[in-house]
Structure formats: C-alpha cells, structure tokens
C-alpha cells in the first residue's frame, strides 16, 4: 500500500497534472528517502523472499503503523518550526491510562478511548500554549511535558502499570479482517490509510499552507495576517492526538508493559528528518515524513534479516541516517542556487514546496 | 530567529544521537564488576551460528558460582516449609548478640527503585510485613528512601541514614553492585547492623546478605527445560532485557553453557528493553525468516507479547520460558502450550524485615541467607493461578504474602 507509493515519481509524464501532483508530494529534497526505502526493501526481499509474501507485509504494516502515525504528528510540529519531545511519554501514559481505566472490561472500551483522546488534546493544548503564549522554547516545553507525564504515571501507578486492556481495545492494533491472500487485513492499515488521507488534506488546506509559512518565516507569516500562536498550538494538538492514536495501536499490538513508548519521540523525529523535512520548519512534505518512518522500520527489519548483532545496530542506524540526510541536503543545495536553501536566511515569499 | 534555528539544529543532533540508543539500551554504567573471578573457564564457546558476542562470555561467567547455584537447586533448605521466606539453603549462622536491642526500633530502608512490576510487588509485601511487626511492637518507625535507579542518589540516601544516627538497622537493596559497595561499607562502619538483599555488593561487612539462589539457577531452569522438551536440531531464540546487569547476565551465561552442550540451534540473542512492542516485532521477524521452536527469556516481562507473535502469524506455539508473572502464567494456562516459569523469588522482600527483628532479638541469622528458588511447572501452575485468581496480571505468583494482613486488597489496589 503505502510501501509502493513512490512509484509515481518515476513515471515520465511530462508536464501532466499527475506528475505535478506527484512532484509536489514526493519532491522537495525528499527523493533520497524514497530511494532508500526501495533499496532497503529490495535488500530485505533478496535476503528473505518470504518477507515479500502478503501476510509478512501485513505484519510489517501492523508493526510500522504507530511510528508512521507518530511521524505525521511530529511533522506538523516540525514543519511549523517547533519540536514535540513529549510523544513517547504520552504514548506510554495513554497505554497505562487505558489499562488502568479498562481493567479488562469490554464495555468500557469506547468511553476510555474518548477519555484518551480528550487527554491527548489537553496535553497538546498545554504544550502549544506554553510554547506560543509563554514563549518557552518548545524543546524545553515538551521535554518538561515528557518528564511530567512520565513522573505522573509513575506516581499514579507506583512504578508499574496495573489493570488490563480489553480485547475490543486491542482489536485496532492487533486484529483485522480475515481475507484470502493477505491472511488478515489489519485494522491498523485501514486506520493508517485514513490518517494519511486526512494528513494530506490538512497540508493542502489553507491551514496547511499557513503552517508551512509559519515554519518558513514566522514574522513574514505574522505580517501577512497569520495568527502564528493559533497555528502552532493546533500543530501541537494534532501531534498529541496522533500520539494518542499511536498509543491505541501500540497498546493493541503488544499489550501493556512498563517500558511502552520509551524513546519513541526520538525515533519519530528521526523518521521526519530522514523524510527530508528540515528542522527549523517550512520545508518538506508529510508523505516524505511517513516514508521516513517506513524506512526506519524497514531498516530495523533489515538489520534483523542480516542477523546483525544487536549491539552494533544503533551505530549503523545512526550512520545511515546521517548519511541519508546529508546527501539529501546536498541534493537540495545543488540544483538551484538560491539563498532560500540556507535555513538561516529568512525568505520573504514563502514559496514552499507544498503550496 | 537565527539563534532559535541554531538551537533547533543542535537539538536535532542530540535527537539523532539519542535515537541511536533506542533499539537497545546498553546500560554500560552497570558493567564494571565481577572481573575478579572472570575468565576461569570461558567454556561458553557454543556451537551456534557465531551470533553471540564473544565479549559477553567469560566476563560474566564464574564456573564455581555456576556449579554451586545449580547444585543448590537440589538442596533441601532448612526452615519451615510453609514459610519459604524464612528458609535458608546451607546457612552458616552468625552471632548477633552485639546488636541486641529490645525496644523502640527504627528500621531504615534504602530502596534502589520501584521501577518494575517485580519490585512493586515485593515492595507491597515488605510494607505489609512491616505493618504486622509494627502492630506487634517489634518495629517502631519505618523510614524509606527510594533512589529511582540512580546510584548517586542511593549513595546519598544511605549516607543520610548514617548521618541521622538513629537508625537501629539499615536495609539496602543496591541499585548496582560495584558503585554501591563503598556506601554499604560506610553504613557498616557506623556500627549499625546492615542487611543487604536482592543484588549483591563486593563486601561482606553486612550482617546478612539475603537473596534467592541466583541468576545462574534461573537461566539454567529455562535452558534445561528447552533442551528436554525440544528435538535435537530445533531452533531457539533468546530474548534479553538489557546487557550489563549482573543478575541478568548470569541468567544468559548459564543458558549459553547449557545450550552449548545441547543439539539446539540458537538463532540469536536480542535485547528488547522489556518493551512488548519490540519483543513482538522481533519475534515476528524471526518467524518470517524461518521456524522458531523455542523461546528463552531472561525475564517474563513481555513474554505474552512473544507468544502473541506466534498467534498473529499463524504459527504453532513454541516451547516457552517465561516467569511467574501472572500475565504469562494465564496465557500459558489458556493456550496449554509447553512452558515453564522460572522464579526469582519475590517473597525475599519479607526476609530482610524479619531478619532485622531477629538481629534485634539477638538471634542468629545466616551470614549469606540463600532463599529457595523453585520454578513453577505444569504440575503446580494451576494451583498458583487459583491462589492468585484475584490478582492483577503484572503480579508475581510466588510473592508469598497470602498470610499477611491486607491480603489481597493491598496487592490489588497498587
């Protein structure tokens, strides 16, 4: 599904609208991530042809969906020029809250999901308002939020999660529709497709454009009538809501453990950066951010297929990411020698890649 | 503007570096220890695929400890059979009359943390035990500090107890072995009886060191079960939480030793951080590569996620090694798979409290108090599940608090 999406870029349909749309979706210095994604997948297929079978791909999607959704949320925040470090803790908190409130009761599933969404919105609002109204660096705001959530959960549960998730709750992340070829069409895939559509729609709406403009040049955006604080606060809310959805999927996928969500914020940021989205804001597409997340997951899979000792993996992963981002940055800098490629230089007209 | 972008770029670099650590969590701070007796017998050269890091062998393996622990599993412990927390294996008693102190006793406890379900369960049991003895007038004040897994914090916690000067005994559950040794020695030097439990320290100045048999025995229980229940040539995947923590390293070292003498093929050993999502993903990927006939784990945290990976990919259940955590035991009963639950006796949290009152009464205590540590098997699984039917899924079956007041609600409303 999303795995095969890069193909349109290669279709030589000169001048056609399709190519233009594809260029908009996949271009903008993010071609590297698609190339990397394809290379990694081909490599996995060569090592293990079993992986190309539909059930294996479905299992991959189930496992990758939460990170892709987190990357979408993180994208909104990063493209507006900020950071959200609280998503990993939020995922952990949401799973622990769900387990404690559900306590295995099937009938509570829907109300608890609503409570989780409300909590997600609340966390996003606090992150957003503290950052925009109190002018605290988002790096600090969300770092604080990360610690607050982590600490509050520890305080509340005495250090270890309690309760249990209901079977119905776990369906979203674990279940699916039984089918012939793929064995099971995961609900996670359907939810992911829904979120992809919504995310693309958001970025093509006027909100998406103002978000991009805000990240590109806050002052210029402000002068042209954008309420910067509103735009950014909403980005934080979107990020927290995405983290909540990711939490629902992760809880469903794997159940409750004390460590759930740990470190996910950095994986999500890495995914977005790998997708060619420029830290500091204003550049990069949401589709590329999602491709970044898929690439990271594929890379984890590849390491496993290569039987690489687990101790060496973080280093290799780091090198690949830095190399890919550096290569993409070089690509971006080369063809057009305009000042707007240097991130420090404020660009008067936000002719961002998306709009 | 410029500055904020520079900051963003810097934080991005930090983010990348930190991400590099998320796949597994090399807890290097805990590593430097146990070197004295290392290298005695690097006999863990196994016939596997060369996937094990050779560095881990030898460094954590002490042949004599391994043999002693394996033998201790078969030794009948002394003491009351219905109170395993008071039993001791091959105890050598020490005289404590110098600490005899009949009344007004303040008990101080420096806890490493309550950061996992095993420690939370034990901590509740300990508090309930204290309540009983406080009601009986044997313990006065119970003072506790929690170091949240921070060595430095725990060192100053212990120092604070020493400086306060009014602790009549200090119980210490060390965060790490080597780093905490000087702090424990300082506590001993203050003249107060010191009781260490769970993880050890490199000194024997304390009155008693309380612990179950140990990591080698735990690891061997699971590994032997796999060897017995799998055909020669079967494949086993090993899932571990963290590198560099002695109680966990010993489990893996023992397992390697036993697998080396078997016909089993070890597919790999992976660090999971105890994260269910990572465990499920890893197992799923191994299943995509080929068959997995058995799973060895160094702790049950997340065992259910591993089992679910088999279910969700439509594979038969593996021969499974978990722990006496109820979530796993319930899954085991539900599915009827072939499994064993090694136990790292959670009831040991009662023993230091009782030891303190024994010391104050001038009674002898074992200088090294080795508690029994028997795995739960098919034979007694259902009995333990029935007993704990009302308990939450992250509770441990052998918590040994059934006779304490507050049972069961204290453990249910954690």
XYZ file of C-alpha atoms in Angstrom:
769
model
C 0.000 0.000 0.000
C 1.994 2.927 1.228
C 5.020 0.829 0.546
C 4.573 1.001 -3.188
C 3.577 4.637 -3.273
C 6.904 6.025 -4.522
C 6.365 4.630 -7.997
C 4.544 7.638 -9.464
C 7.710 9.706 -9.224
C 9.364 7.583 -11.816
C 6.593 7.787 -14.376
C 7.775 10.143 -17.124
C 4.548 12.018 -17.757
C 5.960 15.276 -18.920
C 4.020 18.299 -17.872
C 0.957 16.352 -16.935
C -1.004 17.181 -13.836
C -0.253 13.796 -12.333
C 3.446 14.429 -12.465
C 2.955 17.809 -10.919
C 0.986 16.364 -8.046
C 3.499 13.582 -7.600
C 6.326 16.060 -7.718
C 4.663 18.085 -5.045
C 4.061 15.072 -2.870
C 7.400 13.409 -3.199
C 9.760 16.179 -4.216
C 11.325 18.844 -2.121
C 14.627 17.254 -1.270
C 12.963 14.074 -0.086
C 13.676 11.825 -3.055
C 16.516 10.248 -1.067
C 14.129 8.714 1.413
C 12.113 7.027 -1.287
C 15.265 5.721 -2.918
C 16.481 4.466 0.458
C 13.113 2.878 1.183
C 13.210 0.980 -2.096
C 16.822 -0.095 -1.616
C 16.121 -1.372 1.890
C 13.033 -3.263 0.786
C 14.733 -4.825 -2.215
C 17.594 -5.860 0.029
C 15.179 -7.472 2.506
C 13.389 -9.277 -0.336
C 16.679 -10.637 -1.653
C 17.715 -11.861 1.793
C 14.345 -13.288 2.590
C 11.826 -13.793 -0.214
C 9.286 -14.859 2.428
C 9.094 -11.254 3.512
C 7.540 -10.295 0.171
C 4.548 -12.525 0.827
C 1.399 -10.565 1.641
C 0.970 -11.869 5.215
C 4.513 -10.782 6.076
C 3.938 -7.375 4.556
C 0.735 -7.043 6.543
C 2.636 -7.904 9.719
C 5.152 -5.217 8.787
C 2.392 -2.659 8.309
C 0.868 -3.536 11.670
C 4.187 -3.005 13.361
C 5.087 0.173 11.440
C 1.699 1.926 11.624
C 2.205 3.536 15.058
C 5.544 5.064 14.088
C 4.147 6.366 10.797
C 1.278 7.997 12.667
C 3.675 9.485 15.207
C 5.776 10.822 12.335
C 2.712 12.540 10.897
C 2.086 14.275 14.206
C 5.723 15.189 14.600
C 5.736 16.534 11.033
C 3.030 19.089 11.807
C 5.050 20.409 14.708
C 8.435 20.339 12.998
C 7.232 21.979 9.833
C 5.856 24.822 11.951
C 9.350 25.321 13.351
C 8.961 23.531 16.678
C 9.601 20.148 18.322
C 7.472 17.706 20.291
C 9.537 15.559 22.629
C 6.573 14.521 24.744
C 5.040 11.990 22.332
C 6.919 8.927 23.629
C 5.858 9.588 27.200
C 2.369 10.385 26.005
C 2.134 7.033 24.231
C 3.293 5.310 27.416
C 0.892 7.329 29.561
C -2.049 6.636 27.276
C -1.448 2.882 27.312
C -1.098 2.845 31.088
C -4.206 5.022 31.496
C -6.143 2.756 29.159
C -5.119 -0.366 31.060
C -5.968 1.156 34.427
C -9.351 2.531 33.341
C -10.380 -0.501 31.287
C -9.260 -3.122 33.770
C -10.283 -5.744 31.239
C -13.937 -4.577 30.974
C -15.077 -4.812 27.353
C -17.959 -2.405 27.864
C -15.654 0.468 28.810
C -13.685 0.376 25.566
C -15.328 3.274 23.740
C -15.594 5.657 26.713
C -11.968 5.020 27.573
C -10.852 5.786 24.022
C -12.783 9.066 24.254
C -11.096 9.883 27.553
C -7.714 9.164 25.952
C -8.451 11.468 23.033
C -9.542 14.215 25.430
C -6.363 13.750 27.415
C -4.334 13.897 24.209
C -5.981 17.176 23.202
C -5.333 18.585 26.661
C -1.634 17.685 26.551
C -1.326 19.198 23.082
C -3.049 22.398 24.203
C -0.732 22.778 27.171
C 2.336 22.142 25.008
C 1.103 24.594 22.393
C 0.026 27.383 24.712
C 3.127 27.226 26.885
C 5.251 27.413 23.758
C 3.351 30.136 21.929
C 1.893 32.281 24.693
C 4.548 31.943 27.379
C 7.280 31.854 24.691
C 9.071 28.887 26.174
C 11.209 27.037 23.634
C 9.241 24.010 22.518
C 12.318 21.882 23.124
C 12.012 22.796 26.809
C 8.210 22.787 26.999
C 7.868 19.295 25.592
C 10.913 17.991 27.432
C 9.164 19.169 30.600
C 5.923 17.582 29.493
C 7.769 14.342 28.805
C 9.082 14.300 32.386
C 5.768 15.374 33.876
C 3.877 12.602 32.107
C 6.487 10.008 32.940
C 6.606 11.075 36.578
C 2.846 11.402 36.972
C 2.298 7.905 35.633
C 4.950 6.530 37.934
C 3.413 8.308 40.876
C -0.068 7.134 39.985
C 0.789 3.502 39.381
C 3.569 3.178 41.943
C 6.078 2.345 39.231
C 4.410 -0.426 37.306
C 1.287 -0.430 35.166
C -1.854 -2.040 36.529
C -5.063 -3.307 35.003
C -5.518 -4.869 31.618
C -6.654 -3.848 28.167
C -9.934 -5.211 26.880
C -9.997 -7.494 23.844
C -12.067 -4.929 21.963
C -9.474 -2.244 22.679
C -6.723 -4.475 21.366
C -8.511 -5.090 18.070
C -7.320 -1.834 16.489
C -3.677 -2.711 16.850
C -3.791 -6.469 16.742
C -6.887 -7.529 14.857
C -8.059 -7.273 11.285
C -10.409 -8.597 8.662
C -9.679 -12.195 7.679
C -9.038 -12.394 3.963
C -7.779 -14.847 1.429
C -4.457 -13.597 0.126
C -3.154 -11.480 2.965
C -4.499 -13.792 5.699
C -5.634 -10.737 7.583
C -6.156 -7.156 6.535
C -5.074 -5.296 9.681
C -7.330 -2.596 11.078
C -4.105 -0.716 11.716
C -3.657 -0.436 7.949
C -7.156 0.970 7.479
C -6.599 3.475 10.279
C -3.254 4.397 8.763
C -4.771 4.972 5.326
C -7.413 7.173 6.925
C -4.764 9.224 8.655
C -2.680 9.531 5.504
C -5.686 10.943 3.668
C -6.523 13.344 6.482
C -2.882 14.457 6.781
C -2.577 15.173 3.061
C -5.896 17.017 3.139
C -4.719 19.107 6.093
C -1.489 20.048 4.353
C -3.340 21.034 1.197
C -5.868 23.121 3.089
C -5.315 26.751 3.934
C -4.294 25.663 7.436
C -1.510 23.558 5.954
C -0.239 26.489 3.972
C -0.202 28.832 6.926
C 1.508 26.124 8.974
C 4.228 25.847 6.361
C 4.529 29.608 6.073
C 4.809 29.940 9.836
C 7.651 27.493 9.940
C 9.367 29.084 6.987
C 9.263 32.610 8.287
C 7.329 33.380 11.387
C 7.499 37.170 11.014
C 6.524 37.239 7.380
C 3.626 34.948 8.164
C 2.612 37.199 11.034
C 2.726 40.302 8.840
C 0.526 38.648 6.266
C -2.182 38.044 8.823
C -1.430 34.558 10.165
C -2.181 34.079 13.845
C 1.052 32.283 14.491
C 0.224 31.174 18.018
C -3.036 29.574 16.923
C -1.442 27.764 14.028
C 1.338 26.363 16.185
C -0.899 25.423 19.087
C -3.086 23.454 16.720
C 0.035 21.680 15.407
C 0.858 20.555 18.960
C -2.721 19.362 19.453
C -2.530 17.399 16.207
C 0.737 15.853 17.355
C -0.728 14.771 20.704
C -3.823 13.363 19.038
C -1.630 11.366 16.658
C 0.366 10.118 19.645
C -2.900 9.033 21.233
C -3.885 7.093 18.118
C -0.394 5.576 18.031
C -0.811 4.645 21.704
C -4.084 2.884 20.938
C -2.378 0.921 18.173
C 0.750 0.077 20.198
C -1.301 -0.997 23.207
C -3.374 -3.142 20.912
C -0.360 -4.547 19.131
C 1.686 -5.576 22.128
C -0.319 -5.172 25.326
C 0.842 -3.355 28.455
C 4.447 -3.352 29.560
C 6.194 -0.886 31.805
C 8.517 0.281 29.027
C 5.960 1.076 26.362
C 6.609 4.268 24.422
C 10.118 4.831 25.750
C 12.320 6.644 23.250
C 9.617 6.856 20.591
C 9.868 10.648 20.403
C 13.374 10.414 19.035
C 12.506 7.663 16.608
C 9.647 9.807 15.323
C 11.850 12.893 14.955
C 14.460 10.785 13.177
C 11.799 9.492 10.821
C 10.678 13.001 9.959
C 14.233 14.208 9.424
C 15.003 11.155 7.322
C 12.000 12.121 5.229
C 13.820 15.284 4.276
C 11.801 17.596 6.478
C 14.048 20.429 7.549
C 14.357 21.032 11.265
C 13.513 24.618 11.899
C 10.445 24.347 9.750
C 8.988 25.414 6.474
C 10.220 22.636 4.251
C 9.313 19.042 3.500
C 6.175 17.046 2.827
C 4.061 14.925 5.117
C 4.230 11.995 2.701
C 8.012 12.062 2.858
C 7.834 12.123 6.669
C 5.729 8.982 6.554
C 8.166 7.424 4.128
C 10.894 8.266 6.619
C 9.049 6.302 9.295
C 8.568 3.343 6.967
C 12.236 3.469 6.025
C 13.292 3.393 9.662
C 11.077 0.390 10.378
C 12.355 -1.296 7.239
C 15.895 -0.622 8.367
C 15.189 -2.313 11.731
C 13.811 -5.277 9.795
C 16.829 -5.368 7.519
C 19.212 -5.417 10.482
C 17.297 -8.365 11.819
C 17.377 -10.184 8.487
C 21.110 -9.592 8.312
C 21.469 -11.209 11.766
C 23.436 -8.174 12.763
C 24.464 -8.301 16.438
C 22.075 -6.097 18.333
C 24.930 -4.219 19.954
C 26.187 -2.778 16.662
C 22.794 -1.771 15.293
C 22.401 1.678 16.856
C 25.734 2.791 15.403
C 24.901 1.539 11.913
C 21.480 3.099 12.120
C 22.997 6.426 13.114
C 25.479 6.391 10.258
C 22.815 5.577 7.674
C 20.542 8.335 8.915
C 23.241 10.990 8.961
C 24.461 9.928 5.535
C 20.964 9.998 4.065
C 20.116 13.384 5.492
C 23.462 14.841 4.480
C 23.036 13.508 0.955
C 19.545 14.950 0.736
C 20.765 18.319 1.961
C 23.481 18.338 -0.695
C 20.974 17.457 -3.384
C 18.769 20.274 -2.258
C 21.580 22.759 -2.243
C 22.975 21.932 -5.664
C 20.494 22.435 -8.492
C 19.094 25.861 -7.755
C 21.493 28.318 -6.292
C 19.016 30.408 -4.435
C 19.527 31.806 -0.997
C 16.405 30.086 0.284
C 18.249 26.823 0.633
C 20.204 28.134 3.564
C 17.942 27.646 6.510
C 19.147 30.729 8.371
C 18.156 33.158 5.666
C 14.565 34.320 6.047
C 12.776 34.080 2.731
C 10.384 36.882 2.002
C 7.901 34.879 -0.047
C 7.046 31.521 1.397
C 7.139 29.631 -1.891
C 7.309 26.396 -0.006
C 7.317 23.062 -1.712
C 3.897 22.175 -0.517
C 1.824 25.096 -1.635
C 15.273 33.690 14.688
C 18.794 32.748 13.799
C 19.501 31.660 17.311
C 16.371 29.567 17.599
C 17.259 27.761 14.405
C 20.736 27.075 15.686
C 19.198 25.659 18.826
C 16.856 23.533 16.777
C 19.721 22.201 14.750
C 21.658 21.391 17.896
C 18.728 19.620 19.422
C 18.250 17.694 16.208
C 21.771 16.421 16.519
C 21.009 15.394 20.084
C 17.856 13.704 18.901
C 19.757 11.677 16.342
C 22.297 10.552 18.877
C 19.674 9.573 21.387
C 17.687 7.708 18.784
C 20.701 5.645 18.106
C 20.305 4.255 21.597
C 16.678 3.329 21.416
C 16.905 -0.039 19.728
C 18.596 -1.423 22.750
C 19.666 0.213 25.871
C 23.280 -0.612 26.630
C 23.335 0.054 30.310
C 27.050 0.499 30.443
C 27.085 2.078 33.863
C 26.239 -1.249 35.425
C 29.005 -3.218 33.767
C 32.244 -2.747 35.697
C 32.201 -5.541 38.208
C 32.642 -9.239 38.583
C 36.010 -9.084 36.921
C 37.907 -10.665 39.769
C 36.941 -14.240 39.143
C 36.267 -13.932 35.447
C 37.997 -15.925 32.810
C 38.268 -19.034 34.907
C 36.633 -21.053 32.268
C 35.431 -19.412 29.122
C 33.602 -22.609 28.290
C 30.686 -20.898 26.657
C 32.011 -21.390 23.147
C 28.810 -22.706 21.770
C 28.098 -24.500 18.557
C 25.679 -21.801 17.412
C 25.947 -19.578 14.398
C 28.537 -17.288 15.878
C 25.898 -14.709 16.673
C 26.664 -14.323 20.336
C 29.030 -11.551 21.178
C 32.152 -13.264 22.447
C 32.757 -10.313 24.772
C 29.795 -11.331 26.903
C 31.236 -14.772 27.547
C 33.721 -15.190 30.310
C 33.253 -11.679 31.593
C 30.082 -12.665 33.411
C 30.687 -16.367 33.853
C 32.186 -17.794 37.024
C 32.348 -21.572 36.869
C 32.349 -22.074 40.627
C 29.280 -19.891 41.196
C 27.520 -21.582 38.321
C 28.139 -25.044 39.710
C 27.230 -24.035 43.250
C 23.935 -22.456 42.191
C 22.949 -25.400 40.034
C 23.649 -27.737 42.913
C 21.769 -25.543 45.403
C 18.578 -26.112 43.451
C 18.536 -29.705 44.717
C 19.455 -28.994 48.335
C 16.642 -29.193 50.841
C 16.510 -25.795 52.576
C 16.435 -25.531 56.347
C 13.466 -23.897 57.975
C 9.673 -24.034 57.851
C 8.380 -25.415 54.528
C 5.246 -23.274 54.623
C 7.282 -20.082 55.059
C 9.859 -20.163 52.285
C 10.921 -16.611 53.125
C 12.354 -17.980 56.369
C 14.074 -20.956 54.777
C 17.786 -20.966 54.055
C 19.995 -23.170 51.924
C 23.184 -24.368 53.633
C 23.188 -21.476 56.102
C 26.220 -20.509 58.143
C 24.868 -18.706 61.147
C 26.467 -15.652 62.690
C 26.077 -14.394 66.198
C 24.213 -11.072 66.511
C 24.093 -10.561 70.269
C 26.141 -7.374 69.944
C 23.177 -5.763 68.140
C 20.526 -6.968 70.593
C 18.207 -4.068 71.225
C 14.817 -4.809 72.663
C 12.718 -1.719 72.045
C 11.915 1.473 70.192
C 13.493 0.280 66.996
C 13.724 2.442 63.949
C 14.174 0.496 60.731
C 15.649 2.294 57.710
C 15.395 1.006 54.159
C 17.287 2.314 51.133
C 15.456 1.011 48.081
C 17.049 1.061 44.620
C 13.686 1.754 42.979
C 10.189 0.507 42.348
C 10.671 0.751 38.605
C 9.345 -2.621 37.538
C 6.402 -4.824 38.447
C 8.623 -7.296 40.282
C 9.940 -4.594 42.597
C 6.492 -3.076 43.073
C 5.053 -6.434 44.106
C 7.897 -7.031 46.536
C 7.672 -3.536 47.972
C 3.986 -4.021 48.815
C 4.773 -7.321 50.509
C 7.515 -5.672 52.521
C 5.222 -2.887 53.727
C 2.581 -5.388 54.812
C 5.204 -7.337 56.734
C 6.322 -4.139 58.455
C 2.745 -3.395 59.473
C 2.442 -6.736 61.239
C 5.642 -6.167 63.183
C 4.757 -2.577 63.996
C 1.441 -3.776 65.413
C 3.361 -6.292 67.486
C 5.625 -3.517 68.724
C 8.771 -5.057 67.283
C 9.391 -2.231 64.837
C 8.950 1.429 65.681
C 9.423 3.813 62.822
C 9.972 2.505 59.262
C 11.940 5.032 57.231
C 12.315 4.580 53.482
C 14.169 6.283 50.679
C 13.780 5.398 47.023
C 16.724 6.157 44.736
C 14.791 5.710 41.452
C 17.598 3.593 39.962
C 20.148 6.349 40.485
C 23.414 5.179 42.091
C 24.415 8.631 43.294
C 21.029 9.194 44.834
C 21.244 5.893 46.674
C 24.723 6.640 47.970
C 23.477 9.882 49.485
C 20.321 8.167 50.780
C 22.441 5.679 52.684
C 24.745 8.432 53.922
C 21.712 10.350 55.182
C 20.603 7.326 57.209
C 24.095 7.008 58.672
C 24.312 10.720 59.462
C 20.892 10.779 61.103
C 22.322 8.313 63.571
C 19.017 6.983 64.821
C 18.517 4.014 62.506
C 18.733 0.830 64.523
C 19.234 -1.210 61.375
C 19.698 -0.314 57.705
C 18.303 -2.480 54.912
C 19.790 -1.874 51.489
C 18.596 -3.145 48.129
C 21.513 -1.954 45.977
C 20.980 -0.342 42.626
C 24.263 -1.643 41.199
C 26.945 -3.828 42.690
C 30.301 -2.090 42.405
C 29.165 1.508 42.781
C 27.206 0.888 45.957
C 29.945 -1.108 47.698
C 31.631 1.877 49.430
C 28.278 3.216 50.632
C 27.418 -0.140 52.175
C 30.848 -0.282 53.803
C 30.301 3.185 55.262
C 26.972 2.064 56.689
C 28.653 -0.985 58.268
C 31.349 1.237 59.751
C 28.721 3.263 61.606
C 28.126 0.239 63.829
C 24.513 -0.254 62.862
C 23.534 -3.739 61.633
C 23.298 -3.679 57.841
C 21.139 -6.052 55.808
C 21.610 -6.280 52.046
C 19.149 -8.067 49.793
C 18.415 -8.853 46.118
C 21.536 -7.654 44.276
C 24.893 -8.025 45.963
C 27.825 -5.786 46.799
C 31.539 -6.568 46.860
C 31.926 -6.696 50.605
C 30.877 -8.992 53.415
C 30.699 -6.357 56.122
C 26.915 -6.632 56.368
C 25.375 -8.876 58.978
C 23.438 -10.808 56.366
C 23.083 -10.834 52.594
C 19.679 -12.162 51.582
C 18.967 -13.444 48.092
C 17.396 -16.350 46.206
C 19.756 -18.886 44.675
C 20.610 -16.627 41.791
C 20.801 -15.822 38.125
C 22.665 -18.949 37.006
C 19.992 -21.166 38.506
C 17.261 -19.054 36.905
C 18.833 -19.178 33.467
C 19.534 -22.878 33.742
C 15.942 -23.733 34.743
C 14.700 -22.335 31.453
C 17.512 -23.609 29.269
C 17.313 -27.156 30.637
C 13.584 -27.166 30.050
C 14.112 -26.237 26.401
C 16.760 -28.910 25.950
C 14.478 -31.537 27.466
C 11.385 -30.555 25.515
C 12.784 -29.856 22.071
C 14.049 -32.309 19.473
C 17.754 -32.105 18.666
C 18.311 -29.588 15.890
C 15.410 -27.388 16.977
C 15.804 -23.631 16.921
C 15.703 -21.329 19.936
C 15.514 -17.551 20.098
C 16.854 -15.827 23.212
C 15.248 -12.558 24.327
C 17.014 -10.446 26.896
C 16.157 -7.171 28.595
C 19.438 -5.301 28.997
C 23.139 -6.052 28.826
C 25.456 -5.356 31.738
C 23.264 -6.121 34.753
C 24.729 -8.978 36.763
C 21.527 -10.819 37.677
C 20.525 -10.806 34.018
C 23.983 -11.595 32.614
C 24.245 -14.633 34.881
C 20.956 -15.944 33.540
C 22.209 -15.739 29.985
C 25.657 -17.083 30.855
C 24.093 -20.203 32.388
C 21.786 -20.655 29.421
C 24.703 -20.400 26.997
C 26.543 -23.021 28.987
C 23.641 -25.438 28.756
C 22.826 -24.722 25.113
C 26.470 -25.304 24.225
C 26.184 -28.903 25.379
C 22.924 -29.453 23.522
C 21.913 -30.071 19.948
C 19.782 -26.940 19.844
C 20.473 -24.194 17.353
C 20.434 -20.726 18.905
C 19.070 -18.325 16.297
C 20.196 -15.233 18.117
C 20.034 -13.264 21.341
C 18.296 -9.929 21.181
C 17.928 -7.086 23.659
C 14.371 -5.852 23.994
C 14.412 -3.339 26.837
C 11.413 -5.262 28.174
C 9.251 -3.390 25.654
C 6.329 -5.528 24.489
C 6.121 -3.856 21.087
C 9.778 -4.526 20.400
C 9.508 -8.105 21.581
C 6.553 -8.773 19.320
C 8.243 -7.174 16.330
C 11.476 -9.103 16.854
C 9.764 -12.451 17.229
C 7.575 -11.751 14.189
C 10.670 -11.039 12.129
C 12.398 -14.222 13.233
C 9.271 -16.126 12.291
C 9.343 -14.549 8.848
C 12.881 -15.802 8.433
C 12.164 -19.350 9.430
C 10.946 -21.598 12.158
C 11.363 -20.804 15.844
C 10.734 -23.826 18.072
C 11.570 -22.398 21.462
C 11.916 -19.061 23.235
C 14.283 -18.482 26.126
C 13.792 -15.235 28.047
C 15.785 -13.740 30.886
C 12.591 -12.390 32.472
C 8.896 -12.751 31.902
C 8.254 -9.059 31.312
C 6.678 -9.070 27.862
C 6.558 -12.865 27.466
C 2.939 -12.602 26.408
C 3.891 -10.329 23.509
C 6.309 -13.014 22.304
C 3.603 -15.667 22.471
C 1.165 -13.425 20.626
C 3.636 -13.046 17.779
C 3.234 -16.776 17.134
C -0.542 -16.488 17.287
C -0.739 -13.495 14.991
C 1.489 -15.027 12.336
C -0.406 -18.318 12.442
C 2.489 -20.360 13.829
C 2.339 -23.138 16.407
C 3.206 -22.226 19.961
C 6.876 -22.502 20.858
C 8.265 -24.259 23.874
C 8.295 -21.222 26.094
C 10.299 -19.907 29.024
C 8.559 -17.083 30.899
C 8.467 -16.072 34.543
C 5.991 -16.389 37.400
C 4.333 -13.145 36.362
C 0.591 -13.823 36.199
C 0.075 -12.373 32.721
C 2.353 -15.062 31.339
C 1.011 -17.846 33.539
C -2.559 -17.069 32.497
C -1.586 -17.133 28.840
C 0.162 -20.430 29.452
C -2.940 -21.956 31.034
C -5.242 -20.563 28.352
C -3.208 -21.939 25.454
C -1.942 -25.130 27.037
C 1.474 -24.609 25.478
C 4.589 -26.358 26.765
C 6.191 -23.875 29.120
C 7.989 -23.259 32.355
C 8.084 -20.266 34.670
C 11.479 -19.785 36.315
C 11.161 -17.821 39.525
C 13.310 -15.146 41.067
C 11.657 -15.460 44.471
C 9.693 -12.315 45.090
C 8.998 -13.329 48.700
C 12.583 -12.360 49.501
C 11.245 -8.856 50.228
C 9.807 -10.134 53.518
C 13.034 -11.647 54.732
C 15.118 -8.508 55.479
C 12.363 -7.145 57.712
C 12.186 -10.388 59.659
C 15.975 -10.538 59.749
C 16.099 -7.089 61.363
C 13.803 -8.162 64.178
C 15.805 -11.372 64.637
C 19.012 -9.347 64.896
C 17.455 -7.015 67.437
C 16.371 -10.060 69.430
C 19.958 -11.288 69.373
C 19.028 -14.386 67.368
C 21.463 -15.944 64.925
C 20.932 -15.258 61.210
C 22.665 -16.804 58.196
C 25.558 -14.645 57.043
C 24.556 -15.414 53.466
C 20.875 -16.148 53.506
C 20.109 -18.133 50.363
C 16.377 -18.494 49.871
C 14.862 -21.302 47.823
C 14.053 -20.544 44.197
C 11.938 -23.211 42.512
C 10.410 -22.765 39.059
C 6.680 -23.177 38.523
C 5.925 -26.095 36.211
C 2.874 -27.641 34.619
C 2.319 -29.567 37.836
C 1.775 -26.625 40.166
C 0.801 -23.902 37.686
C -2.953 -24.156 38.181
C -2.611 -24.190 41.928
C -0.682 -20.901 41.853
C -3.164 -19.394 39.415
C -6.122 -20.353 41.596
C -4.470 -18.851 44.623
C -3.856 -15.611 42.749
C -7.103 -15.504 40.784
C -7.977 -12.045 42.041
C -4.565 -10.539 41.404
C -3.644 -8.147 38.564
C -1.760 -9.518 35.577
C 1.566 -7.882 36.473
C 1.606 -9.607 39.861
C 4.057 -12.391 40.711
C 2.727 -15.799 41.718
C 5.425 -16.533 44.305
C 5.083 -13.252 46.174
C 4.487 -15.102 49.439
C 2.190 -12.622 51.164
C -1.011 -14.646 51.434
C -0.833 -14.798 55.212
C -0.258 -11.075 55.699
C -2.989 -8.640 56.715
C -4.257 -6.611 53.799
C -4.232 -9.628 51.527
C -5.494 -9.494 48.828
C -6.558 -5.862 48.541
C -3.120 -4.355 49.214
C -1.712 -6.099 46.136
C -4.801 -5.470 44.033
C -5.010 -1.712 44.549
C -1.440 -0.932 43.720
